[in-house]
mmCIF file of C-alpha atoms in Angstrom:
data_model
loop_
_atom_site.group_PDB
_atom_site.id
_atom_site.type_symbol
_atom_site.label_atom_id
_atom_site.label_comp_id
_atom_site.label_asym_id
_atom_site.label_seq_id
_atom_site.Cartn_x
_atom_site.Cartn_y
_atom_site.Cartn_z
ATOM 1 C CA MET A 151 -2.529 -119.588 -202.367
ATOM 2 C CA HIS A 152 -5.272 -122.061 -203.264
ATOM 3 C CA ILE A 153 -4.332 -125.036 -205.420
ATOM 4 C CA LYS A 154 -5.854 -128.288 -206.560
ATOM 5 C CA LEU A 155 -4.110 -131.518 -207.436
ATOM 6 C CA PRO A 156 -4.752 -133.198 -210.795
ATOM 7 C CA HIS A 157 -5.331 -136.644 -209.237
ATOM 8 C CA MET A 158 -4.740 -138.795 -206.202
ATOM 9 C CA PRO A 159 -2.405 -140.352 -205.364
ATOM 10 C CA TYR A 160 -0.185 -137.440 -206.293
ATOM 11 C CA ARG A 161 3.606 -137.710 -206.373
ATOM 12 C CA PHE A 162 6.061 -134.917 -207.050
ATOM 13 C CA ASP A 163 9.758 -134.118 -206.852
ATOM 14 C CA SER A 164 11.095 -131.618 -204.338
ATOM 15 C CA PRO A 165 14.638 -130.468 -203.607
ATOM 16 C CA GLU A 166 14.485 -132.867 -200.651
ATOM 17 C CA GLY A 167 13.527 -135.900 -202.772
ATOM 18 C CA ARG A 168 10.480 -137.693 -204.142
ATOM 19 C CA MET A 169 7.238 -136.929 -202.252
ATOM 20 C CA GLU A 170 3.664 -138.220 -202.129
ATOM 21 C CA ILE A 171 0.496 -136.635 -200.773
ATOM 22 C CA THR A 172 -1.178 -138.916 -198.227
ATOM 23 C CA VAL A 173 -4.272 -138.784 -196.017
ATOM 24 C CA ARG A 174 -4.188 -140.210 -192.504
ATOM 25 C CA GLY A 175 -5.823 -139.753 -189.155
ATOM 26 C CA ALA A 176 -5.176 -136.236 -187.866
ATOM 27 C CA PRO A 177 -2.370 -136.277 -185.269
ATOM 28 C CA SER A 178 -3.895 -133.613 -183.021
ATOM 29 C CA PRO A 179 -6.520 -130.889 -183.155
ATOM 30 C CA VAL A 180 -5.540 -127.464 -184.487
ATOM 31 C CA PRO A 181 -6.145 -124.777 -181.835
ATOM 32 C CA GLY A 182 -9.179 -122.664 -182.686
ATOM 33 C CA GLU A 183 -10.577 -125.135 -185.251
ATOM 34 C CA ALA A 184 -13.247 -127.773 -184.912
ATOM 35 C CA SER A 185 -11.772 -131.234 -184.421
ATOM 36 C CA GLN A 186 -10.988 -132.937 -187.722
ATOM 37 C CA GLN A 187 -10.397 -136.676 -187.866
ATOM 38 C CA PHE A 188 -8.327 -136.805 -191.079
ATOM 39 C CA ALA A 189 -5.552 -134.639 -192.516
ATOM 40 C CA ALA A 190 -3.381 -134.548 -195.639
ATOM 41 C CA ALA A 191 0.392 -134.265 -195.667
ATOM 42 C CA ALA A 192 3.333 -134.503 -198.020
ATOM 43 C CA THR A 193 5.442 -137.542 -197.131
ATOM 44 C CA PHE A 194 8.885 -138.612 -198.258
ATOM 45 C CA LEU A 195 9.102 -141.736 -200.417
ATOM 46 C CA GLN A 196 12.826 -142.403 -200.030
ATOM 47 C CA SER A 197 14.672 -143.759 -197.023
ATOM 48 C CA GLY A 198 16.938 -141.542 -194.979
ATOM 49 C CA PRO A 199 16.761 -139.044 -192.114
ATOM 50 C CA LEU A 200 13.556 -137.423 -193.433
ATOM 51 C CA ALA A 201 11.754 -140.699 -194.238
ATOM 52 C CA LEU A 202 9.293 -140.410 -191.332
ATOM 53 C CA LYS A 203 8.773 -136.637 -191.569
ATOM 54 C CA ARG A 204 5.393 -135.394 -192.780
ATOM 55 C CA ILE A 205 4.735 -131.861 -194.035
ATOM 56 C CA PRO A 206 1.130 -131.103 -192.948
ATOM 57 C CA LEU A 207 -1.266 -129.583 -195.476
ATOM 58 C CA GLN A 208 -4.362 -127.555 -194.675
ATOM 59 C CA ALA A 209 -6.706 -130.101 -196.265
ATOM 60 C CA ARG A 210 -8.575 -131.591 -193.286
ATOM 61 C CA GLY A 211 -11.943 -133.213 -192.841
ATOM 62 C CA ASP A 212 -14.203 -135.487 -190.844
ATOM 63 C CA THR A 213 -13.801 -138.330 -193.347
ATOM 64 C CA TYR A 214 -11.033 -139.722 -195.502
ATOM 65 C CA HIS A 215 -13.161 -139.046 -198.598
ATOM 66 C CA ALA A 216 -13.724 -135.392 -197.612
ATOM 67 C CA VAL A 217 -9.977 -134.773 -197.462
ATOM 68 C CA MET A 218 -9.355 -136.588 -200.760
ATOM 69 C CA GLN A 219 -12.080 -134.454 -202.354
ATOM 70 C CA ALA A 220 -10.548 -131.248 -200.955
ATOM 71 C CA LEU A 221 -7.185 -132.178 -202.461
ATOM 72 C CA VAL A 222 -8.585 -132.455 -206.000
ATOM 73 C CA GLU A 223 -11.083 -129.578 -205.670
ATOM 74 C CA GLY A 224 -8.915 -127.029 -203.895
ATOM 75 C CA PHE A 225 -7.122 -126.272 -200.637
ATOM 76 C CA LYS A 226 -4.879 -123.566 -199.217
ATOM 77 C CA VAL A 227 -1.063 -123.802 -199.236
ATOM 78 C CA THR A 228 1.117 -121.238 -197.467
ATOM 79 C CA PRO A 229 4.837 -121.779 -198.038
ATOM 80 C CA ALA A 230 5.498 -118.202 -196.876
ATOM 81 C CA SER A 231 4.396 -119.146 -193.339
ATOM 82 C CA HIS A 232 7.662 -121.104 -193.029
ATOM 83 C CA ASP A 233 11.248 -119.897 -192.983
ATOM 84 C CA ALA A 234 12.642 -119.730 -196.545
ATOM 85 C CA SER A 235 15.502 -122.077 -195.599
ATOM 86 C CA SER A 236 13.237 -124.737 -194.065
ATOM 87 C CA VAL A 237 12.359 -128.146 -195.493
ATOM 88 C CA GLU A 238 8.662 -127.229 -195.271
ATOM 89 C CA PHE A 239 9.121 -124.119 -197.437
ATOM 90 C CA ARG A 240 11.056 -126.024 -200.114
ATOM 91 C CA VAL A 241 8.581 -128.917 -200.203
ATOM 92 C CA LEU A 242 5.473 -126.700 -200.337
ATOM 93 C CA THR A 243 7.043 -124.528 -203.044
ATOM 94 C CA ALA A 244 7.802 -127.650 -205.082
ATOM 95 C CA LEU A 245 4.222 -128.834 -204.552
ATOM 96 C CA ILE A 246 2.610 -125.643 -205.862
ATOM 97 C CA ASN A 247 4.900 -125.805 -208.898
ATOM 98 C CA GLY A 248 4.295 -129.533 -209.409
ATOM 99 C CA ASN A 249 3.294 -131.068 -212.715
ATOM 100 C CA GLY A 250 -0.461 -130.633 -213.268
ATOM 101 C CA VAL A 251 -1.121 -128.630 -210.072
ATOM 102 C CA VAL A 252 -3.623 -125.842 -210.747
ATOM 103 C CA ASP A 253 -3.356 -122.420 -209.068
ATOM 104 C CA LEU A 254 -6.968 -121.473 -208.294
ATOM 105 C CA ASP A 255 -5.996 -117.884 -207.415
ATOM 106 C CA SER A 256 -4.902 -116.999 -210.950
#
């Protein structure tokens, strides 16, 4: 599914708690892809056991601005690539159903 966010920064509620989409330096290269310096992820805003966990998104780029632009112009989200009982699945599903998020596939 391809979606775009209505604005950045973007915050949304998931079953796991309040989340925000952030862009940071990419932690490591993705096998089979050209090296990307920046990557987007959903991060938890509340304290607790998941506070440092990041749910990676497929919006990546060579610059911070390129990733921010991809987030508001369109990027791919695949909740089905995760187990239905996982935190990643629940967070990504909440993201695609978030307030103002546009499904570009429909």
